[in-house]
Coordinates of C-alpha atoms in Angstrom, one line a residue:
M1 CA 283.7 44.5 99.3
I2 CA 281.6 45.2 96.2
V3 CA 280.7 48.6 94.8
Y4 CA 277.8 48.7 92.3
G5 CA 277.8 51.3 89.6
S6 CA 279.9 52.8 86.9
S7 CA 283.0 54.9 87.4
L8 CA 281.7 57.4 84.9
S9 CA 279.6 58.5 87.7
P10 CA 281.6 61.0 89.8
F11 CA 280.0 59.6 92.9
V12 CA 281.1 56.0 92.1
R13 CA 284.6 57.3 91.1
K14 CA 284.8 59.2 94.4
V15 CA 284.2 56.0 96.4
M16 CA 286.7 54.0 94.3
A17 CA 289.4 56.7 94.7
F18 CA 288.7 57.0 98.4
G19 CA 289.0 53.3 98.8
A20 CA 292.3 53.2 96.9
E21 CA 293.7 56.0 99.0
K22 CA 292.8 54.1 102.1
G23 CA 294.3 50.9 100.7
I24 CA 290.9 49.2 100.9
A25 CA 290.2 46.6 98.1
L26 CA 286.9 47.4 96.4
E27 CA 285.5 45.4 93.5
L28 CA 283.5 47.5 91.1
R29 CA 280.6 45.6 89.7
R30 CA 279.4 47.5 86.6
T31 CA 275.8 48.4 87.0
G32 CA 273.8 50.4 84.4
L33 CA 271.4 53.3 85.0
G34 CA 268.1 52.1 86.4
S35 CA 269.3 48.5 86.8
D36 CA 266.8 46.1 88.3
E37 CA 269.4 43.6 89.2
A38 CA 268.4 42.0 92.5
E39 CA 271.7 42.3 94.3
F40 CA 272.1 45.9 93.3
R41 CA 268.5 46.8 94.4
E42 CA 269.0 45.0 97.7
A43 CA 271.9 47.4 98.3
S44 CA 270.2 50.4 96.8
P45 CA 266.4 50.2 97.0
F46 CA 265.9 53.3 95.0
G47 CA 268.3 52.4 92.2
K48 CA 270.9 55.1 92.9
M49 CA 274.6 54.4 92.4
P50 CA 276.9 53.8 94.1
A51 CA 275.9 51.0 96.4
L52 CA 278.1 48.9 98.6
R53 CA 278.0 45.3 99.8
D54 CA 280.3 44.2 102.6
G55 CA 279.2 40.6 103.5
D56 CA 275.6 40.9 104.8
F57 CA 275.9 44.7 105.1
T58 CA 274.6 46.9 102.3
L59 CA 274.6 50.7 101.9
A60 CA 273.8 53.3 99.3
D61 CA 275.0 56.8 98.7
S62 CA 278.6 57.8 98.2
T63 CA 278.9 60.0 101.3
A64 CA 277.5 57.2 103.5
I65 CA 279.8 54.7 101.9
V66 CA 283.0 56.7 102.4
T67 CA 281.9 57.4 106.0
Y68 CA 281.7 53.6 106.5
L69 CA 285.1 53.0 104.9
E70 CA 286.6 55.7 107.1
G71 CA 285.1 54.0 110.2
I72 CA 286.3 50.5 109.4
Q73 CA 289.8 51.6 108.5
P74 CA 290.7 54.9 110.2
E75 CA 294.2 55.2 108.8
P76 CA 295.1 57.1 106.8
A77 CA 292.5 59.5 108.1
L78 CA 290.8 61.2 105.1
I79 CA 287.9 62.7 107.2
P80 CA 289.5 65.0 109.8
A81 CA 288.6 64.7 113.5
E82 CA 289.1 68.3 114.4
P83 CA 285.6 69.9 114.3
R84 CA 286.1 72.8 112.0
A85 CA 288.2 70.7 109.5
R86 CA 285.7 67.9 109.6
A87 CA 282.8 70.3 108.9
R88 CA 284.7 72.0 106.1
T89 CA 285.5 68.6 104.6
I90 CA 281.8 67.6 104.7
W91 CA 280.9 71.0 103.1
F92 CA 283.3 70.3 100.1
D93 CA 281.8 66.8 99.7
E94 CA 278.3 68.3 99.6
F95 CA 279.4 71.1 97.3
A96 CA 281.0 68.6 94.9
D97 CA 277.9 66.4 94.8
T98 CA 275.2 69.0 94.5
I99 CA 276.6 72.3 93.2
L100 CA 279.7 71.3 91.1
F101 CA 278.2 68.2 89.5
G102 CA 274.7 69.5 89.8
C103 CA 275.9 71.9 87.1
G104 CA 278.2 69.3 85.4
R105 CA 275.5 66.7 85.1
K106 CA 273.6 68.9 82.7
M107 CA 276.6 68.9 80.4
F108 CA 277.7 65.3 80.8
F109 CA 274.2 63.8 80.6
N110 CA 273.1 65.8 77.6
R111 CA 276.3 65.6 75.6
I112 CA 277.5 62.0 76.4
V113 CA 275.1 59.8 78.4
A114 CA 271.9 60.5 76.4
P115 CA 273.3 60.2 72.9
R116 CA 275.8 57.4 73.5
F117 CA 274.0 55.2 76.1
L118 CA 270.3 56.0 76.0
G119 CA 270.0 56.3 72.2
R120 CA 268.4 59.8 72.3
A121 CA 269.4 63.3 71.7
G122 CA 270.4 65.3 74.8
D123 CA 269.2 68.8 75.6
L124 CA 272.2 70.7 74.2
E125 CA 270.6 74.1 75.0
E126 CA 270.6 73.1 78.7
A127 CA 274.2 71.9 78.5
D128 CA 275.4 75.0 76.8
L129 CA 273.6 77.3 79.2
A130 CA 275.1 75.4 82.2
E131 CA 278.6 75.7 80.7
R132 CA 278.2 79.4 79.8
E133 CA 276.3 80.7 82.9
E134 CA 276.4 78.3 85.8
L135 CA 279.9 76.8 85.7
P136 CA 282.1 79.9 85.7
P137 CA 281.1 81.2 89.1
I138 CA 281.6 77.7 90.6
L139 CA 285.1 77.5 89.1
D140 CA 285.9 81.0 90.3
Y141 CA 284.8 80.1 93.8
L142 CA 287.3 77.2 93.8
E143 CA 290.1 79.4 92.5
R144 CA 289.5 81.8 95.3
T145 CA 289.1 79.1 97.9
I146 CA 292.0 76.6 97.2
P147 CA 294.8 77.4 99.7
D148 CA 298.3 78.0 98.6
S149 CA 299.2 74.5 99.8
G150 CA 296.9 73.1 97.1
W151 CA 294.9 71.0 99.6
L152 CA 291.4 72.1 100.5
V153 CA 291.5 71.1 104.2
E154 CA 294.4 70.7 106.8
N155 CA 297.1 71.1 104.1
R156 CA 296.8 67.4 103.3
L157 CA 294.8 65.0 101.3
T158 CA 291.2 64.5 102.6
L159 CA 287.8 63.5 101.3
A160 CA 287.4 67.2 100.4
D161 CA 290.0 66.9 97.6
I162 CA 288.8 63.6 96.4
A163 CA 285.1 64.7 96.2
V164 CA 285.9 68.0 94.4
A165 CA 288.3 66.4 92.0
S166 CA 286.0 63.6 90.8
P167 CA 283.6 65.7 88.7
F168 CA 286.6 67.2 86.9
A169 CA 287.2 63.8 85.3
N170 CA 283.8 64.1 83.7
F171 CA 284.7 67.6 82.5
R172 CA 287.9 66.1 80.9
H173 CA 285.8 63.5 79.1
L174 CA 283.8 66.5 77.8
G175 CA 286.9 68.3 76.6
L176 CA 285.9 71.2 78.8
D177 CA 288.3 74.1 79.2
I178 CA 288.4 75.3 82.8
G179 CA 290.4 78.4 82.0
A180 CA 293.8 77.5 83.3
E181 CA 295.3 81.0 82.7
A182 CA 292.6 82.7 84.8
R183 CA 292.4 79.9 87.3
P184 CA 295.9 78.6 87.9
K185 CA 295.4 77.2 91.4
L186 CA 292.3 75.3 90.2
A187 CA 294.1 73.9 87.2
A188 CA 297.1 72.8 89.3
F189 CA 294.7 71.2 91.8
V190 CA 292.9 69.2 89.1
D191 CA 296.0 68.1 87.3
R192 CA 297.6 66.9 90.6
M193 CA 294.5 65.1 91.8
L194 CA 293.6 63.4 88.6
S195 CA 297.2 62.2 88.1
R196 CA 297.1 60.3 91.3
P197 CA 296.8 56.5 90.7
S198 CA 293.6 56.4 92.6
F199 CA 292.0 58.5 89.9
K200 CA 294.2 58.0 86.8
D201 CA 293.6 54.2 86.6
W202 CA 289.8 54.7 86.4
I203 CA 290.0 57.7 84.1
D204 CA 292.1 55.7 81.6
R205 CA 289.6 52.9 81.6
E206 CA 286.7 55.4 81.2
T207 CA 288.5 57.1 78.3
A208 CA 288.9 53.8 76.5
F209 CA 285.3 52.8 77.2
L210 CA 283.9 56.1 75.9
A211 CA 286.0 55.8 72.7
R212 CA 284.4 52.4 72.0
A213 CA 281.0 53.9 72.6
A214 CA 281.5 56.9 70.4

């Protein structure tokens, strides 16, 4: 199976980490922003990453892709079957994509993507405002919400943990301080998740790539 995109995207990284935790072999085919490559556009007509190709089957959107992966290989189960746990997992997936990285994108795009890869200055005022005003309440929500077990749903690893952890890799690339003293549960969650091989292998490659692009 081929995944199109860049693991610097938290959505692509989520898919790659999910596949690794399932034991599904996924080949990441690096695809740049706005690529017009025919194979990629067949899988993602609107040019959004990630996109998936499994033989003659193509699919775009990270949530759709992980749902497909869960369906073709049910074990280990990373999307719970119990209705409340399943709904909670989908909530955290949506939260990570739209709220957590909706804020994080303003920092990552303006401070890293725009200057290093698009050759133009980012909107640093927007990035600073997001870090100062938008991000703290989001981090505080996670600190309040993470159970004592350290797992977001069913006291075990699920898509919820994978989805929420992925944007924090981007925050690490930014050198962002999440306030470990004030948010110890969140700090422990992030450290544990990003140390898993499913994440760490990609983060190490991303760090090297960003160093070359600096």
